[in-house]
């Protein structure tokens, strides 16, 4: 195939790997939160989606309605995980890879 440069492809792969490592390091340092019940339950996670902290307002604790508290915690955890996924997507170097490969392979947009 004319114009195909395997060394250039390998170099780009190495660069993408480095960028992914840097992105993972940035994500580990990010903090995101999710909440439910108007802020009665707040969950803090890191950018990798690992839950770091759960805060529950006293008003959310009703021993007669434990299922409601469980639902609030579940909703806040899911909200924090979604925020972590969005942060990860924003840090992803993969969009740059597709752009860089566009010049090497027809059909891949630049």
CSV table of C-alpha atoms in Angstrom, one decimal:
chain,number,residue,atom,x,y,z
A,1,UNK,CA,0.0,0.0,0.0
A,2,UNK,CA,1.7,3.2,-1.1
A,3,UNK,CA,2.2,5.9,1.5
A,4,UNK,CA,1.7,3.5,4.5
A,5,UNK,CA,4.3,4.1,7.1
A,6,UNK,CA,4.3,1.4,9.8
A,7,UNK,CA,6.9,3.4,11.9
A,8,UNK,CA,4.6,6.4,11.9
A,9,UNK,CA,1.6,4.2,13.0
A,10,UNK,CA,3.7,2.7,15.8
A,11,UNK,CA,4.8,6.1,17.0
A,12,UNK,CA,1.2,7.3,17.0
A,13,UNK,CA,0.2,4.3,19.0
A,14,UNK,CA,3.0,5.1,21.5
A,15,UNK,CA,1.8,8.7,21.8
A,16,UNK,CA,-1.8,7.6,22.3
A,17,UNK,CA,-0.7,5.2,25.1
A,18,UNK,CA,1.2,8.1,26.8
A,19,UNK,CA,-1.9,10.3,26.4
A,20,UNK,CA,-4.1,7.7,27.9
A,21,UNK,CA,-1.8,7.3,30.9
A,22,UNK,CA,-1.8,11.0,31.4
A,23,UNK,CA,-5.6,11.1,31.2
A,24,UNK,CA,-5.9,8.3,33.8
A,25,UNK,CA,-3.6,10.3,36.1
A,26,UNK,CA,-5.7,13.4,35.6
A,27,UNK,CA,-8.9,11.5,36.2
A,28,UNK,CA,-7.6,10.0,39.5
A,29,UNK,CA,-7.1,13.5,40.8
A,30,UNK,CA,-10.6,14.8,39.7
A,31,UNK,CA,-13.5,14.8,42.1
A,32,UNK,CA,-17.1,14.6,41.0
A,33,UNK,CA,-20.4,14.6,43.0
A,34,UNK,CA,-23.8,13.2,42.6
A,35,UNK,CA,-26.8,14.1,44.7
A,36,UNK,CA,-30.5,13.2,45.2
A,37,UNK,CA,-33.4,14.4,47.3
A,38,UNK,CA,-32.5,18.0,46.7
A,39,UNK,CA,-29.1,17.5,48.2
A,40,UNK,CA,-30.1,15.4,51.1
A,41,UNK,CA,-27.8,12.6,49.9
A,42,UNK,CA,-24.4,13.6,48.3
A,43,UNK,CA,-22.0,11.1,46.9
A,44,UNK,CA,-18.4,12.1,46.0
A,45,UNK,CA,-16.3,10.0,43.6
A,46,UNK,CA,-13.0,10.3,41.9
A,47,UNK,CA,-12.8,10.6,38.1
A,48,UNK,CA,-12.3,6.9,37.8
A,49,UNK,CA,-15.8,6.3,39.3
A,50,UNK,CA,-14.5,5.1,42.7
A,51,UNK,CA,-16.9,6.3,45.5
A,52,UNK,CA,-14.9,8.3,48.1
A,53,UNK,CA,-17.6,9.7,50.4
A,54,UNK,CA,-21.3,9.5,51.2
A,55,UNK,CA,-23.1,12.3,53.0
A,56,UNK,CA,-26.6,11.9,54.3
A,57,UNK,CA,-28.6,14.8,55.8
A,58,UNK,CA,-30.2,13.9,59.1
A,59,UNK,CA,-33.6,14.7,57.6
A,60,UNK,CA,-33.3,11.9,55.1
A,61,UNK,CA,-33.0,9.3,57.9
A,62,UNK,CA,-36.4,8.0,58.8
A,63,UNK,CA,-36.3,4.6,60.4
A,64,UNK,CA,-39.9,4.0,59.3
A,65,UNK,CA,-39.0,4.6,55.6
A,66,UNK,CA,-35.6,2.9,55.0
A,67,UNK,CA,-36.6,2.1,51.4
A,68,UNK,CA,-36.7,5.9,50.6
A,69,UNK,CA,-33.2,6.4,52.0
A,70,UNK,CA,-32.0,3.4,50.0
A,71,UNK,CA,-33.5,4.9,46.8
A,72,UNK,CA,-31.9,8.3,47.6
A,73,UNK,CA,-28.4,6.7,48.1
A,74,UNK,CA,-28.8,4.6,44.9
A,75,UNK,CA,-29.8,7.7,42.9
A,76,UNK,CA,-26.9,9.7,44.3
A,77,UNK,CA,-24.4,7.0,43.6
A,78,UNK,CA,-25.6,6.6,40.0
A,79,UNK,CA,-25.4,10.4,39.5
A,80,UNK,CA,-21.8,10.4,40.8
A,81,UNK,CA,-20.8,7.5,38.5
A,82,UNK,CA,-22.4,9.3,35.5
A,83,UNK,CA,-20.4,12.4,36.4
A,84,UNK,CA,-17.2,10.4,36.6
A,85,UNK,CA,-18.0,8.8,33.2
A,86,UNK,CA,-18.6,12.2,31.6
A,87,UNK,CA,-15.3,13.4,33.1
A,88,UNK,CA,-13.5,10.3,31.7
A,89,UNK,CA,-15.0,11.0,28.2
A,90,UNK,CA,-13.8,14.6,28.4
A,91,UNK,CA,-10.3,13.4,29.1
A,92,UNK,CA,-10.2,10.7,26.5
A,93,UNK,CA,-7.4,11.0,23.9
A,94,UNK,CA,-9.1,8.6,21.5
A,95,UNK,CA,-10.7,11.5,19.6
A,96,UNK,CA,-7.2,12.7,18.8
A,97,UNK,CA,-6.2,9.3,17.6
A,98,UNK,CA,-9.0,9.2,15.0
A,99,UNK,CA,-8.0,12.6,13.8
A,100,UNK,CA,-4.3,11.6,13.6
A,101,UNK,CA,-5.0,8.4,11.7
A,102,UNK,CA,-7.2,10.2,9.1
A,103,UNK,CA,-4.2,11.2,7.1
A,104,UNK,CA,-2.9,7.7,6.9
A,105,UNK,CA,-6.1,5.8,6.1
A,106,UNK,CA,-8.7,6.8,3.6
A,107,UNK,CA,-12.2,6.8,5.1
A,108,UNK,CA,-11.1,7.9,8.6
A,109,UNK,CA,-12.1,11.5,9.0
A,110,UNK,CA,-9.5,14.1,9.9
